[in-house]
Amino acid sequence: MHKTALVLFSGGQDSTTCLAHALNAYERVETVAFDYRQRHSVELQARLQVLQALRQQFPKWSSRLGQDHCLDLAVLGEVSETSLTREMAFQMQTDGLPNTFVPGRNLLFLTLAAALAYRRGLEVIVTGVCETDFSGYPDCRDDTMKAMQLALSLGMDKRFLIETPLMWIDKAATWRLADTLGGQALVDLIVEHTHTCYLGDREHRHAWGYGCGECPACELRLRGWQQYRSGQAS
Ligand code: ZN
């Protein structure tokens, strides 16, 4: 049985739910984020608040939650031109991918996460990638994850498990999963502290959390929330 995990934790709804899953399942859990000069560092601030709130409100998880790591990945901004790293408007590209797609981003994240996990003696790498997401990023697909798990395990001569709790569920089910893992307190924490909005909006507070309410990330979060809430009512 695996006992230790490293969670790719950005401070958004998905990775916070993944962190709760890991804290439920493993005895020692560490977190990692990547600073690639996202247009909005509000994400990186949100994650520290989420960690603090988790420690305060969930004593049973607090003792399992270990070191937090933030790796500098400014180089990613040098090789990519996307609406996440440059002052560009969000749009769909001719290849059907949104211009928020940073080629190879998740491959790089997982490689660095595995190197860190190797050094820290962590067995499982948990990531919130999802095939049911609207975006269809090829580096979030299950096949890619399986290939990465094999490549990293062979390349470091150590068996890594890449775990993807959200791979086959939609945003409404992600809210339900949070509810199952940590009840209303965790749902409230995610609403209040996690950040999803592409525009970095922390001024407008909605029932589902902060955000501009109009960018694709906000739309997705809103729709998932509505489905989750109507499922609760019925
Ligand atoms: Zn937004």
Short mmCIF file of C-alpha atoms and ligand atoms in Angstrom, two decimals:
data_model
loop_
_atom_site.label_atom_id
_atom_site.label_comp_id
_atom_site.label_asym_id
_atom_site.label_seq_id
_atom_site.Cartn_x
_atom_site.Cartn_y
_atom_site.Cartn_z
CA MET A 1 0.00 0.00 0.00
CA HIS A 2 1.21 3.45 -0.84
CA LYS A 3 1.52 5.83 2.08
CA THR A 4 2.99 9.03 0.69
CA ALA A 5 1.96 11.42 -2.05
CA LEU A 6 2.91 14.62 -3.81
CA VAL A 7 -0.03 16.70 -5.04
CA LEU A 8 0.26 19.13 -7.94
CA PHE A 9 -1.53 21.94 -6.20
CA SER A 10 -2.34 25.19 -7.98
CA GLY A 11 -4.93 26.55 -5.55
CA GLY A 12 -7.87 25.94 -7.88
CA GLN A 13 -11.03 23.93 -7.25
CA ASP A 14 -9.70 20.79 -8.95
CA SER A 15 -6.32 20.57 -7.29
CA THR A 16 -7.80 21.42 -3.88
CA THR A 17 -10.22 18.51 -4.26
CA CYS A 18 -7.26 16.31 -5.26
CA LEU A 19 -5.37 17.46 -2.17
CA ALA A 20 -8.33 16.55 0.05
CA HIS A 21 -8.44 13.15 -1.63
CA ALA A 22 -4.73 12.62 -0.96
CA LEU A 23 -5.02 13.75 2.67
CA ASN A 24 -7.80 11.23 3.10
CA ALA A 25 -5.83 8.41 1.53
CA TYR A 26 -2.17 8.88 2.49
CA GLU A 27 -0.24 9.39 5.71
CA ARG A 28 2.21 11.97 4.42
CA VAL A 29 1.28 14.47 1.74
CA GLU A 30 3.35 17.26 0.24
CA THR A 31 2.31 19.87 -2.32
CA VAL A 32 4.02 21.50 -5.28
CA ALA A 33 3.23 24.48 -7.50
CA PHE A 34 4.95 25.97 -10.50
CA ASP A 35 5.49 29.65 -10.99
CA TYR A 36 5.71 30.19 -14.73
CA ARG A 37 4.86 33.89 -14.54
CA GLN A 38 1.17 33.32 -14.95
CA ARG A 39 -0.44 36.60 -15.82
CA HIS A 40 -2.18 36.49 -12.49
CA SER A 41 -0.18 35.47 -9.46
CA VAL A 42 -3.49 35.57 -7.58
CA GLU A 43 -3.52 31.79 -8.11
CA LEU A 44 -0.27 31.40 -6.21
CA GLN A 45 -1.62 33.52 -3.35
CA ALA A 46 -4.89 31.59 -3.26
CA ARG A 47 -3.05 28.31 -2.76
CA LEU A 48 -1.35 29.53 0.41
CA GLN A 49 -4.71 30.56 1.81
CA VAL A 50 -6.20 27.20 0.94
CA LEU A 51 -3.34 25.42 2.73
CA GLN A 52 -3.76 27.60 5.79
CA ALA A 53 -7.53 27.08 5.88
CA LEU A 54 -7.12 23.31 5.49
CA ARG A 55 -4.69 23.21 8.39
CA GLN A 56 -6.99 25.26 10.60
CA GLN A 57 -10.28 23.58 9.80
CA PHE A 58 -9.25 19.95 9.34
CA PRO A 59 -7.05 18.86 12.26
CA LYS A 60 -7.06 15.22 11.09
CA TRP A 61 -5.52 16.33 7.79
CA SER A 62 -3.23 18.94 9.29
CA SER A 63 -0.91 16.32 10.79
CA ARG A 64 -0.55 14.64 7.39
CA LEU A 65 0.07 17.79 5.42
CA GLY A 66 3.80 18.26 5.00
CA GLN A 67 6.07 20.59 3.13
CA ASP A 68 4.86 22.88 0.33
CA HIS A 69 7.12 23.47 -2.66
CA CYS A 70 7.01 26.20 -5.30
CA LEU A 71 9.29 25.71 -8.29
CA ASP A 72 10.32 28.54 -10.56
CA LEU A 73 9.39 27.76 -14.15
CA ALA A 74 9.88 31.12 -15.80
CA VAL A 75 11.41 29.27 -18.75
CA LEU A 76 7.92 28.09 -19.70
CA GLY A 77 6.95 31.68 -20.44
CA GLU A 78 9.94 31.96 -22.76
CA VAL A 79 8.90 29.08 -24.97
CA SER A 80 5.17 29.60 -25.03
CA GLU A 81 2.88 32.29 -26.26
CA THR A 82 -0.48 31.83 -24.64
CA SER A 83 -3.23 33.83 -23.03
CA LEU A 84 -2.09 32.56 -19.63
CA THR A 85 1.41 33.98 -19.86
CA ARG A 86 0.98 36.97 -22.18
CA GLU A 87 -1.46 39.83 -22.35
CA MET A 88 -3.67 38.16 -24.93
CA ALA A 89 -7.42 37.65 -24.99
CA PHE A 90 -8.76 34.14 -24.57
CA GLN A 91 -9.80 32.51 -27.85
CA MET A 92 -10.01 29.21 -29.67
CA GLN A 93 -7.19 28.43 -32.07
CA THR A 94 -7.62 26.93 -35.54
CA ASP A 95 -6.47 23.54 -34.22
CA GLY A 96 -9.49 23.47 -31.87
CA LEU A 97 -7.46 24.07 -28.70
CA PRO A 98 -7.94 27.21 -26.62
CA ASN A 99 -4.99 29.61 -26.63
CA THR A 100 -4.60 28.89 -22.92
CA PHE A 101 -2.91 25.67 -24.07
CA VAL A 102 0.77 25.74 -23.12
CA PRO A 103 2.42 22.98 -25.16
CA GLY A 104 4.10 20.41 -22.95
CA ARG A 105 3.18 22.16 -19.73
CA ASN A 106 1.82 19.14 -17.91
CA LEU A 107 4.64 16.95 -19.19
CA LEU A 108 7.12 19.37 -17.69
CA PHE A 109 5.12 19.64 -14.45
CA LEU A 110 5.00 15.87 -14.03
CA THR A 111 8.69 15.43 -14.79
CA LEU A 112 9.66 18.01 -12.18
CA ALA A 113 7.10 16.64 -9.72
CA ALA A 114 8.60 13.16 -10.13
CA ALA A 115 12.12 14.50 -9.59
CA LEU A 116 10.90 16.19 -6.41
CA ALA A 117 8.96 13.09 -5.32
CA TYR A 118 12.11 11.03 -5.86
CA ARG A 119 14.14 13.31 -3.62
CA ARG A 120 11.42 13.55 -0.95
CA GLY A 121 10.64 9.82 -0.94
CA LEU A 122 7.03 10.23 -2.12
CA GLU A 123 5.39 7.39 -4.02
CA VAL A 124 2.21 8.72 -5.59
CA ILE A 125 1.89 11.84 -7.75
CA VAL A 126 -1.65 13.23 -7.66
CA THR A 127 -2.86 15.58 -10.37
CA GLY A 128 -6.27 17.08 -11.18
CA VAL A 129 -6.15 16.53 -14.94
CA CYS A 130 -9.46 15.64 -16.50
CA GLU A 131 -10.62 14.33 -19.89
CA THR A 132 -14.17 15.50 -19.41
CA ASP A 133 -12.98 19.09 -19.16
CA PHE A 134 -14.10 21.34 -22.01
CA SER A 135 -10.62 22.11 -23.18
CA GLY A 136 -9.42 18.73 -24.40
CA TYR A 137 -5.79 19.49 -23.64
CA PRO A 138 -3.85 16.51 -25.02
CA ASP A 139 -1.45 16.54 -22.07
CA CYS A 140 -4.39 15.98 -19.69
CA ARG A 141 -5.55 12.75 -21.30
CA ASP A 142 -5.46 9.40 -19.60
CA ASP A 143 -3.19 7.88 -22.28
CA THR A 144 -0.68 10.69 -21.75
CA MET A 145 -0.74 10.10 -17.99
CA LYS A 146 -0.14 6.37 -18.42
CA ALA A 147 2.73 7.06 -20.82
CA MET A 148 4.24 9.58 -18.39
CA GLN A 149 3.93 7.15 -15.49
CA LEU A 150 5.86 4.57 -17.48
CA ALA A 151 8.48 7.00 -18.76
CA LEU A 152 9.12 8.51 -15.32
CA SER A 153 9.25 5.11 -13.60
CA LEU A 154 11.72 3.76 -16.17
CA GLY A 155 13.75 6.95 -16.41
CA MET A 156 14.22 7.26 -12.64
CA ASP A 157 14.26 3.52 -11.97
CA LYS A 158 11.58 3.90 -9.32
CA ARG A 159 7.92 2.96 -9.47
CA PHE A 160 5.78 6.06 -9.54
CA LEU A 161 2.01 5.99 -9.52
CA ILE A 162 0.29 8.92 -11.21
CA GLU A 163 -3.16 9.24 -9.69
CA THR A 164 -5.90 11.27 -11.39
CA PRO A 165 -9.03 11.33 -9.20
CA LEU A 166 -10.88 13.69 -11.54
CA MET A 167 -10.04 12.08 -14.88
CA TRP A 168 -13.54 10.84 -15.70
CA ILE A 169 -15.79 13.16 -13.71
CA ASP A 170 -17.30 16.54 -14.55
CA LYS A 171 -17.31 19.72 -12.46
CA ALA A 172 -20.57 18.91 -10.68
CA ALA A 173 -19.13 15.56 -9.64
CA THR A 174 -15.96 17.33 -8.49
CA TRP A 175 -18.07 19.41 -6.08
CA ARG A 176 -19.80 16.21 -4.92
CA LEU A 177 -16.43 14.56 -4.37
CA ALA A 178 -15.34 17.49 -2.18
CA ASP A 179 -18.56 17.11 -0.21
CA THR A 180 -17.92 13.39 0.29
CA LEU A 181 -14.32 13.99 1.39
CA GLY A 182 -14.77 16.95 3.70
CA GLY A 183 -18.47 17.77 3.95
CA GLN A 184 -19.94 21.24 3.80
CA ALA A 185 -16.86 22.70 5.49
CA LEU A 186 -14.67 21.66 2.56
CA VAL A 187 -17.20 22.85 -0.02
CA ASP A 188 -17.32 26.23 1.74
CA LEU A 189 -13.53 26.39 1.90
CA ILE A 190 -13.27 25.69 -1.85
CA VAL A 191 -15.87 28.34 -2.66
CA GLU A 192 -14.16 30.95 -0.51
CA HIS A 193 -10.46 30.35 -1.07
CA THR A 194 -9.78 28.55 -4.35
CA HIS A 195 -9.21 30.46 -7.55
CA THR A 196 -10.20 29.51 -11.09
CA CYS A 197 -10.90 32.72 -13.07
CA TYR A 198 -8.58 33.32 -16.04
CA LEU A 199 -8.76 37.07 -15.47
CA GLY A 200 -7.60 36.86 -11.86
CA ASP A 201 -10.77 38.54 -10.61
CA ARG A 202 -11.05 38.44 -6.79
CA GLU A 203 -13.51 41.35 -6.55
CA HIS A 204 -16.76 39.73 -7.59
CA ARG A 205 -18.11 37.13 -5.17
CA HIS A 206 -20.72 34.69 -6.44
CA ALA A 207 -22.38 31.69 -4.78
CA TRP A 208 -19.68 29.52 -6.41
CA GLY A 209 -16.75 31.75 -5.45
CA TYR A 210 -14.79 34.68 -6.83
CA GLY A 211 -14.33 35.50 -10.50
CA CYS A 212 -15.33 37.65 -13.46
CA GLY A 213 -18.24 35.29 -14.15
CA GLU A 214 -17.69 35.38 -17.89
CA CYS A 215 -14.39 33.77 -18.87
CA PRO A 216 -14.48 30.05 -19.83
CA ALA A 217 -13.05 29.01 -16.46
CA CYS A 218 -15.75 30.93 -14.57
CA GLU A 219 -18.46 29.58 -16.88
CA LEU A 220 -17.31 26.04 -16.30
CA ARG A 221 -17.18 26.53 -12.53
CA LEU A 222 -20.63 28.19 -12.51
CA ARG A 223 -22.21 25.44 -14.60
CA GLY A 224 -20.73 22.72 -12.42
CA TRP A 225 -21.92 24.49 -9.29
CA GLN A 226 -25.47 24.85 -10.64
CA GLN A 227 -25.64 21.17 -11.56
CA TYR A 228 -24.23 20.20 -8.17
CA ARG A 229 -26.73 22.37 -6.30
CA SER A 230 -29.75 21.23 -8.32
CA GLY A 231 -28.65 17.62 -7.71
CA GLN A 232 -28.65 18.35 -3.98
CA ALA A 233 -32.16 19.83 -4.10
CA SER A 234 -33.76 16.90 -5.91
ZN ZN B 1 -13.38 34.60 -14.93
#
